[in-house]
mmCIF file of C-alpha atoms and ligand atoms in Angstrom:
data_model
loop_
_atom_site.group_PDB
_atom_site.id
_atom_site.type_symbol
_atom_site.label_atom_id
_atom_site.label_comp_id
_atom_site.label_asym_id
_atom_site.label_seq_id
_atom_site.Cartn_x
_atom_site.Cartn_y
_atom_site.Cartn_z
ATOM 1 C CA MET A 1 104.978 119.142 129.639
ATOM 2 C CA SER A 2 103.225 117.261 126.879
ATOM 3 C CA ALA A 3 103.261 118.914 123.472
ATOM 4 C CA VAL A 4 102.236 117.749 120.034
ATOM 5 C CA THR A 5 105.184 116.678 117.910
ATOM 6 C CA GLU A 6 103.796 116.758 114.374
ATOM 7 C CA LEU A 7 100.768 117.179 112.152
ATOM 8 C CA GLY A 8 100.410 113.445 111.615
ATOM 9 C CA TYR A 9 97.320 112.860 109.481
ATOM 10 C CA LEU A 10 94.364 114.523 107.798
ATOM 11 C CA GLY A 11 90.855 113.396 106.944
ATOM 12 C CA LEU A 12 89.281 115.078 103.933
ATOM 13 C CA SER A 13 85.627 114.958 102.920
ATOM 14 C CA VAL A 14 85.371 114.730 99.135
ATOM 15 C CA SER A 15 82.588 114.329 96.595
ATOM 16 C CA ASP A 16 84.536 112.726 93.721
ATOM 17 C CA LEU A 17 86.761 109.869 94.888
ATOM 18 C CA ASP A 18 87.788 108.962 91.314
ATOM 19 C CA ALA A 19 88.963 112.496 90.534
ATOM 20 C CA TRP A 20 90.820 112.550 93.831
ATOM 21 C CA ARG A 21 92.529 109.235 93.142
ATOM 22 C CA ALA A 22 93.769 110.513 89.775
ATOM 23 C CA TYR A 23 94.937 113.875 91.180
ATOM 24 C CA ALA A 24 96.697 112.461 94.237
ATOM 25 C CA THR A 25 98.514 109.710 92.336
ATOM 26 C CA GLU A 26 99.063 110.952 88.766
ATOM 27 C CA VAL A 27 99.789 114.588 89.654
ATOM 28 C CA ALA A 28 101.069 114.643 93.241
ATOM 29 C CA GLY A 29 102.668 111.167 93.193
ATOM 30 C CA MET A 30 101.086 109.855 96.386
ATOM 31 C CA GLU A 31 100.274 106.166 96.805
ATOM 32 C CA CYS A 32 96.541 105.429 96.844
ATOM 33 C CA PHE A 33 94.827 102.267 98.068
ATOM 34 C CA ASP A 34 91.587 101.134 99.631
ATOM 35 C CA GLU A 35 90.877 98.453 102.169
ATOM 36 C CA GLY A 36 87.469 97.490 100.828
ATOM 37 C CA GLU A 37 85.490 99.817 103.128
ATOM 38 C CA GLY A 38 83.839 101.279 100.029
ATOM 39 C CA ASP A 39 83.465 104.824 101.354
ATOM 40 C CA ARG A 40 87.100 105.920 101.585
ATOM 41 C CA LEU A 41 90.541 105.890 99.997
ATOM 42 C CA TYR A 42 93.885 106.107 101.757
ATOM 43 C CA LEU A 43 96.814 108.238 100.604
ATOM 44 C CA ARG A 44 100.314 107.237 101.599
ATOM 45 C CA MET A 45 103.372 109.529 101.560
ATOM 46 C CA ASP A 46 105.871 107.388 103.475
ATOM 47 C CA LEU A 47 105.805 104.163 105.485
ATOM 48 C CA TRP A 48 102.822 105.115 107.635
ATOM 49 C CA HIS A 49 99.656 103.138 106.906
ATOM 50 C CA HIS A 50 98.340 106.441 105.520
ATOM 51 C CA ARG A 51 98.755 110.176 105.959
ATOM 52 C CA ILE A 52 95.445 111.234 104.396
ATOM 53 C CA VAL A 53 92.007 109.593 104.376
ATOM 54 C CA LEU A 54 89.636 110.650 101.589
ATOM 55 C CA HIS A 55 86.074 110.164 102.849
ATOM 56 C CA GLY A 56 83.643 110.024 99.936
ATOM 57 C CA ASN A 57 80.819 111.758 101.813
ATOM 58 C CA GLY A 58 80.673 114.894 99.786
ATOM 59 C CA ASN A 59 81.572 117.966 101.838
ATOM 60 C CA ASP A 60 84.713 118.886 99.882
ATOM 61 C CA ASP A 61 86.355 120.282 102.998
ATOM 62 C CA LEU A 62 88.612 119.308 105.886
ATOM 63 C CA ALA A 63 87.035 116.505 107.936
ATOM 64 C CA TYR A 64 89.622 116.370 110.770
ATOM 65 C CA MET A 65 93.285 116.872 111.487
ATOM 66 C CA GLY A 66 95.422 114.604 113.652
ATOM 67 C CA TRP A 67 98.189 115.935 115.926
ATOM 68 C CA ARG A 68 100.641 113.407 117.324
ATOM 69 C CA VAL A 69 102.055 113.164 120.825
ATOM 70 C CA ALA A 70 105.035 110.931 121.561
ATOM 71 C CA GLY A 71 103.376 108.132 123.520
ATOM 72 C CA SER A 72 100.869 107.080 126.146
ATOM 73 C CA ILE A 73 102.426 109.142 128.972
ATOM 74 C CA GLU A 74 102.294 112.312 126.879
ATOM 75 C CA PHE A 75 98.740 111.390 125.852
ATOM 76 C CA GLU A 76 97.700 111.238 129.532
ATOM 77 C CA GLU A 77 99.532 114.503 130.267
ATOM 78 C CA MET A 78 97.800 116.210 127.348
ATOM 79 C CA GLN A 79 94.418 115.175 128.747
ATOM 80 C CA GLY A 80 95.407 116.714 132.091
ATOM 81 C CA LYS A 81 96.434 119.946 130.386
ATOM 82 C CA LEU A 82 93.210 120.207 128.395
ATOM 83 C CA HIS A 83 91.152 119.441 131.485
ATOM 84 C CA ALA A 84 92.977 122.073 133.581
ATOM 85 C CA ALA A 85 92.441 124.662 130.834
ATOM 86 C CA GLY A 86 88.731 123.825 130.643
ATOM 87 C CA VAL A 87 88.917 122.710 127.009
ATOM 88 C CA PRO A 88 86.277 120.053 126.310
ATOM 89 C CA PHE A 89 87.410 116.823 124.637
ATOM 90 C CA SER A 90 86.363 113.197 124.402
ATOM 91 C CA VAL A 91 88.612 110.169 124.505
ATOM 92 C CA ALA A 92 87.806 107.964 121.529
ATOM 93 C CA SER A 93 86.818 104.324 121.841
ATOM 94 C CA GLU A 94 89.178 101.523 120.878
ATOM 95 C CA ALA A 95 87.150 101.020 117.688
ATOM 96 C CA GLU A 96 87.565 104.672 116.717
ATOM 97 C CA ALA A 97 91.305 104.527 117.396
ATOM 98 C CA LYS A 98 91.529 101.396 115.274
ATOM 99 C CA GLU A 99 89.685 103.136 112.458
ATOM 100 C CA ARG A 100 92.395 105.841 112.492
ATOM 101 C CA ARG A 101 95.155 103.192 112.747
ATOM 102 C CA VAL A 102 96.457 104.626 116.038
ATOM 103 C CA LEU A 103 96.832 103.283 119.583
ATOM 104 C CA GLY A 104 95.057 106.156 121.346
ATOM 105 C CA LEU A 105 92.953 109.079 120.271
ATOM 106 C CA LEU A 106 91.038 112.043 121.660
ATOM 107 C CA LYS A 107 88.744 114.400 119.812
ATOM 108 C CA LEU A 108 88.074 118.092 120.256
ATOM 109 C CA THR A 109 87.312 121.201 118.226
ATOM 110 C CA ASP A 110 89.569 124.199 117.702
ATOM 111 C CA PRO A 111 88.174 127.730 118.210
ATOM 112 C CA GLY A 112 87.491 128.016 114.475
ATOM 113 C CA GLY A 113 85.285 124.909 114.655
ATOM 114 C CA ASN A 114 87.818 122.632 112.954
ATOM 115 C CA PRO A 115 87.568 118.994 114.119
ATOM 116 C CA THR A 116 90.856 118.204 115.816
ATOM 117 C CA GLU A 117 92.298 114.926 117.069
ATOM 118 C CA ILE A 118 95.302 114.188 119.269
ATOM 119 C CA PHE A 119 96.773 110.702 118.988
ATOM 120 C CA PHE A 120 99.772 108.544 119.742
ATOM 121 C CA GLY A 121 101.139 105.392 118.156
ATOM 122 C CA PRO A 122 100.369 105.457 114.423
ATOM 123 C CA GLN A 123 100.472 102.161 112.488
ATOM 124 C CA VAL A 124 103.669 102.214 110.454
ATOM 125 C CA ASP A 125 103.874 99.613 107.691
ATOM 126 C CA VAL A 126 107.640 99.212 107.542
ATOM 127 C CA HIS A 127 107.132 95.982 105.579
ATOM 128 C CA LYS A 128 105.490 97.894 102.716
ATOM 129 C CA PRO A 129 107.839 100.136 100.723
ATOM 130 C CA PHE A 130 106.371 103.480 99.657
ATOM 131 C CA HIS A 131 105.196 103.032 96.056
ATOM 132 C CA PRO A 132 104.533 106.403 94.398
ATOM 133 C CA GLY A 133 101.456 106.829 92.233
ATOM 134 C CA ARG A 134 103.592 108.089 89.350
ATOM 135 C CA PRO A 135 107.325 107.792 88.681
ATOM 136 C CA MET A 136 109.181 109.923 91.256
ATOM 137 C CA PHE A 137 112.819 110.939 91.675
ATOM 138 C CA GLY A 138 112.502 110.898 95.456
ATOM 139 C CA GLY A 139 109.791 111.041 98.078
ATOM 140 C CA PHE A 140 107.988 113.351 100.470
ATOM 141 C CA VAL A 141 109.507 115.247 103.391
ATOM 142 C CA THR A 142 107.754 113.765 106.433
ATOM 143 C CA GLY A 143 109.539 112.019 109.318
ATOM 144 C CA SER A 144 109.761 114.254 112.374
ATOM 145 C CA GLN A 145 108.310 117.165 110.354
ATOM 146 C CA GLY A 146 104.901 115.588 109.879
ATOM 147 C CA LEU A 147 103.011 115.537 106.606
ATOM 148 C CA GLY A 148 103.001 119.266 105.849
ATOM 149 C CA HIS A 149 101.120 122.387 106.883
ATOM 150 C CA CYS A 150 97.578 123.706 106.666
ATOM 151 C CA ILE A 151 96.032 127.166 106.624
ATOM 152 C CA LEU A 152 92.811 127.008 108.631
ATOM 153 C CA ARG A 153 89.761 129.195 109.048
ATOM 154 C CA GLN A 154 89.785 131.109 112.334
ATOM 155 C CA ASP A 155 87.567 134.020 111.360
ATOM 156 C CA GLU A 156 85.951 134.528 114.738
ATOM 157 C CA ASP A 157 88.976 135.149 116.906
ATOM 158 C CA VAL A 158 92.605 134.560 115.880
ATOM 159 C CA SER A 159 93.849 135.114 119.437
ATOM 160 C CA ALA A 160 91.631 132.262 120.691
ATOM 161 C CA ALA A 161 93.181 130.012 118.041
ATOM 162 C CA VAL A 162 96.672 131.071 119.125
ATOM 163 C CA ARG A 163 95.871 130.224 122.754
ATOM 164 C CA PHE A 164 94.402 126.845 121.719
ATOM 165 C CA TYR A 165 97.398 125.804 119.615
ATOM 166 C CA GLU A 166 99.804 127.107 122.293
ATOM 167 C CA LEU A 167 98.034 124.843 124.773
ATOM 168 C CA LEU A 168 98.669 121.926 122.378
ATOM 169 C CA GLY A 169 102.342 122.920 122.453
ATOM 170 C CA LEU A 170 102.848 124.850 119.209
ATOM 171 C CA ARG A 171 104.724 128.157 119.142
ATOM 172 C CA GLY A 172 104.754 130.955 116.613
ATOM 173 C CA GLY A 173 103.780 134.475 115.716
ATOM 174 C CA VAL A 174 102.909 136.986 113.038
ATOM 175 C CA GLU A 175 105.432 136.600 110.205
ATOM 176 C CA TYR A 176 104.083 138.936 107.491
ATOM 177 C CA HIS A 177 102.581 142.394 107.217
ATOM 178 C CA LEU A 178 100.927 142.411 103.780
ATOM 179 C CA GLU A 179 99.377 145.642 102.536
ATOM 180 C CA LEU A 180 96.023 144.938 100.924
ATOM 181 C CA PRO A 181 94.566 147.055 98.088
ATOM 182 C CA ASN A 182 91.879 148.340 100.491
ATOM 183 C CA GLY A 183 94.521 149.840 102.774
ATOM 184 C CA MET A 184 94.214 147.146 105.459
ATOM 185 C CA VAL A 185 97.214 145.076 106.494
ATOM 186 C CA ALA A 186 96.954 141.263 106.633
ATOM 187 C CA LYS A 187 99.013 139.809 109.491
ATOM 188 C CA PRO A 188 99.028 136.020 109.063
ATOM 189 C CA TYR A 189 100.085 133.948 112.087
ATOM 190 C CA PHE A 190 102.316 130.853 111.692
ATOM 191 C CA MET A 191 102.871 128.102 114.290
ATOM 192 C CA HIS A 192 105.334 125.212 114.504
ATOM 193 C CA CYS A 193 105.948 122.174 116.719
ATOM 194 C CA ASN A 194 109.080 120.683 115.102
ATOM 195 C CA ASP A 195 111.649 121.586 112.415
ATOM 196 C CA ARG A 196 108.930 122.241 109.842
ATOM 197 C CA GLN A 197 108.813 126.033 109.731
ATOM 198 C CA HIS A 198 105.038 126.003 110.255
ATOM 199 C CA SER A 199 102.529 123.186 110.672
ATOM 200 C CA VAL A 200 99.483 125.434 110.905
ATOM 201 C CA ALA A 201 98.732 129.060 110.040
ATOM 202 C CA PHE A 202 95.736 131.370 110.047
ATOM 203 C CA GLY A 203 94.742 135.021 109.820
ATOM 204 C CA LEU A 204 94.634 135.517 106.061
ATOM 205 C CA GLY A 205 91.032 136.753 106.212
ATOM 206 C CA PRO A 206 87.565 135.246 105.883
ATOM 207 C CA MET A 207 87.415 131.779 104.296
ATOM 208 C CA GLU A 208 84.583 129.805 102.755
ATOM 209 C CA LYS A 209 85.960 126.416 103.796
ATOM 210 C CA ARG A 210 87.632 125.207 106.990
ATOM 211 C CA ILE A 211 90.880 124.810 105.085
ATOM 212 C CA ASN A 212 92.549 127.105 102.536
ATOM 213 C CA HIS A 213 95.430 124.819 101.628
ATOM 214 C CA LEU A 214 97.532 121.829 102.487
ATOM 215 C CA MET A 215 101.253 122.175 101.792
ATOM 216 C CA PHE A 216 103.460 119.124 101.356
ATOM 217 C CA GLU A 217 107.056 118.954 100.291
ATOM 218 C CA TYR A 218 109.092 116.826 97.905
ATOM 219 C CA THR A 219 112.631 115.752 98.757
ATOM 220 C CA GLU A 220 113.703 116.362 95.126
ATOM 221 C CA LEU A 221 113.315 119.577 93.139
ATOM 222 C CA ASP A 222 112.682 117.543 89.971
ATOM 223 C CA ASP A 223 109.511 116.060 91.492
ATOM 224 C CA LEU A 224 108.175 119.565 92.083
ATOM 225 C CA GLY A 225 109.065 120.428 88.485
ATOM 226 C CA MET A 226 107.336 117.304 87.178
ATOM 227 C CA ALA A 227 104.218 118.074 89.239
ATOM 228 C CA HIS A 228 104.225 121.607 87.856
ATOM 229 C CA ASP A 229 104.429 120.317 84.262
ATOM 230 C CA LEU A 230 101.541 117.898 84.915
ATOM 231 C CA VAL A 231 99.389 120.643 86.479
ATOM 232 C CA ARG A 232 100.009 122.867 83.440
ATOM 233 C CA GLN A 233 99.365 120.022 80.941
ATOM 234 C CA ARG A 234 96.070 119.193 82.649
ATOM 235 C CA LYS A 235 95.132 122.897 82.808
ATOM 236 C CA ILE A 236 94.470 122.681 86.534
ATOM 237 C CA ASP A 237 93.794 126.136 88.066
ATOM 238 C CA VAL A 238 96.955 127.669 89.521
ATOM 239 C CA ALA A 239 96.097 130.238 92.210
ATOM 240 C CA LEU A 240 99.681 131.266 93.053
ATOM 241 C CA GLN A 241 102.472 130.761 90.539
ATOM 242 C CA LEU A 242 105.868 129.302 91.421
ATOM 243 C CA GLY A 243 107.656 131.404 93.994
ATOM 244 C CA LYS A 244 109.701 131.307 97.151
ATOM 245 C CA HIS A 245 108.182 132.189 100.515
ATOM 246 C CA ALA A 246 110.072 134.537 102.831
ATOM 247 C CA ASN A 247 109.355 132.548 105.995
ATOM 248 C CA ASP A 248 109.968 128.878 105.157
ATOM 249 C CA GLN A 249 111.899 129.776 101.964
ATOM 250 C CA ALA A 250 110.294 126.844 100.153
ATOM 251 C CA LEU A 251 109.827 126.955 96.388
ATOM 252 C CA THR A 252 106.091 126.337 95.946
ATOM 253 C CA PHE A 253 103.038 126.796 93.769
ATOM 254 C CA TYR A 254 99.356 126.490 94.660
ATOM 255 C CA CYS A 255 96.811 124.687 92.493
ATOM 256 C CA ALA A 256 93.201 123.595 92.864
ATOM 257 C CA ASN A 257 92.428 120.074 94.063
ATOM 258 C CA PRO A 258 89.237 118.228 92.999
ATOM 259 C CA SER A 259 87.388 119.644 96.035
ATOM 260 C CA GLY A 260 87.996 123.236 94.950
ATOM 261 C CA TRP A 261 90.496 124.259 97.609
ATOM 262 C CA LEU A 262 94.268 124.400 97.234
ATOM 263 C CA TRP A 263 97.221 122.089 97.515
ATOM 264 C CA GLU A 264 100.565 123.866 97.846
ATOM 265 C CA PHE A 265 103.295 121.748 96.212
ATOM 266 C CA GLY A 266 106.719 122.556 97.650
ATOM 267 C CA TRP A 267 110.395 121.802 97.840
ATOM 268 C CA GLY A 268 113.432 123.067 99.743
ATOM 269 C CA ALA A 269 112.000 124.621 102.914
ATOM 270 C CA ARG A 270 114.420 125.744 105.613
ATOM 271 C CA VAL A 271 113.917 124.737 109.240
ATOM 272 C CA ALA A 272 112.188 127.127 111.623
ATOM 273 C CA PRO A 273 114.493 129.925 112.798
ATOM 274 C CA SER A 274 114.734 130.105 116.577
ATOM 275 C CA GLN A 275 113.748 133.775 116.819
ATOM 276 C CA GLN A 276 110.768 135.577 115.313
ATOM 277 C CA GLU A 277 111.090 137.691 112.161
ATOM 278 C CA TYR A 278 108.528 139.323 109.879
ATOM 279 C CA TYR A 279 108.428 140.070 106.167
ATOM 280 C CA THR A 280 106.520 142.385 103.859
ATOM 281 C CA ARG A 281 106.606 140.121 100.776
ATOM 282 C CA ASP A 282 108.012 136.861 99.444
ATOM 283 C CA ILE A 283 111.501 136.411 97.944
ATOM 284 C CA PHE A 284 110.262 136.058 94.353
ATOM 285 C CA GLY A 285 107.281 134.816 92.370
ATOM 286 C CA HIS A 286 103.961 133.647 93.849
ATOM 287 C CA GLY A 287 102.108 135.897 91.431
ATOM 288 C CA ASN A 288 98.309 135.682 91.570
ATOM 289 C CA GLU A 289 96.709 133.725 88.729
ATOM 290 C CA ALA A 290 93.329 131.948 89.133
ATOM 291 C CA ALA A 291 91.134 133.957 91.530
ATOM 292 C CA GLY A 292 88.509 132.717 93.969
ATOM 293 C CA PHE A 293 90.652 130.446 96.134
ATOM 294 C CA GLY A 294 91.150 132.865 99.028
ATOM 295 C CA MET A 295 94.766 133.404 98.068
ATOM 296 C CA ASP A 296 94.525 136.863 96.543
ATOM 297 C CA VAL A 297 97.066 138.146 99.058
ATOM 298 C CA PRO A 298 99.872 140.367 97.731
ATOM 299 C CA LEU A 299 102.990 138.269 98.323
ATOM 300 C CA GLN A 300 104.905 140.040 95.518
HETATM 301 C C1 MBD B 1 103.134 129.834 103.357
HETATM 302 O O1 MBD B 1 103.229 128.507 103.350
HETATM 303 C C2 MBD B 1 101.953 130.384 102.953
HETATM 304 O O2 MBD B 1 100.979 129.534 102.556
HETATM 305 C C3 MBD B 1 101.767 131.778 102.922
HETATM 306 C C4 MBD B 1 100.470 132.373 102.471
HETATM 307 C C5 MBD B 1 102.807 132.594 103.328
HETATM 308 C C6 MBD B 1 104.006 132.039 103.744
HETATM 309 C C7 MBD B 1 104.179 130.668 103.756
HETATM 310 FE FE1 FE B 2 101.424 127.504 102.834
#
């Protein structure tokens, strides 16, 4: 049965392309380039043509996310699965696929209203070494684990989102019970499709934007440390301080990006365990700092 294999790319709508270029390169260390289109910048994290497109059209939110399937056979099978489940989708034109730098593409919407794409055959520029936007000790963890993970808005119906992502081929479950000050218990839901412990999660509560955060991971601890120094020097808002998550056991911190939502900078995640567990807090750290980013959950 066809299943997605990785979170392959993201499109972000942004209002300040210059601020984004500086943040993505000088702080995060991604490679940034444009191809003269005038309305967008590309961010590179490995040998792919890009992993992130910054569209300068002003929404400051997630524009779309791209889930990969292995090849054309799996792409056909996925269409059959979606059709049988009664999930509406449209197969993109050749021009649209070319715009995304993929061989085939379909578009649909997840139950939270998040624009979702399923593709195969990304353009990989193996002739063009990854050139980080600032000096880096290593690179980004991508490969078969995709570019990272996202926490998405699914405020209407988390179970509908679970069914949707299960249909795409992800698996997962509730991994935390977090007691909130108001006596309620948050039960966030984490889903994976490869060794990355989770590629998508939801159920942290109501969200203003489609996306709460994007997490990406450095191969070297020193690159996370350097990013942390740069974030502190530039006085960028830190929503969650350095800490280690119980589920993926990555050392991470969360800071504001120029669109006012969060990037989670990480290092050292473990691979997904094969059986479900749940936790009541993180291992250490992740103390709340800057408020207003939808991350006021008690992980300590
Ligand atoms: C994560 O990556 C995360 O963002 C939260 C809130 C909890 C566990 C792992
Ligand atoms: Fe996260």
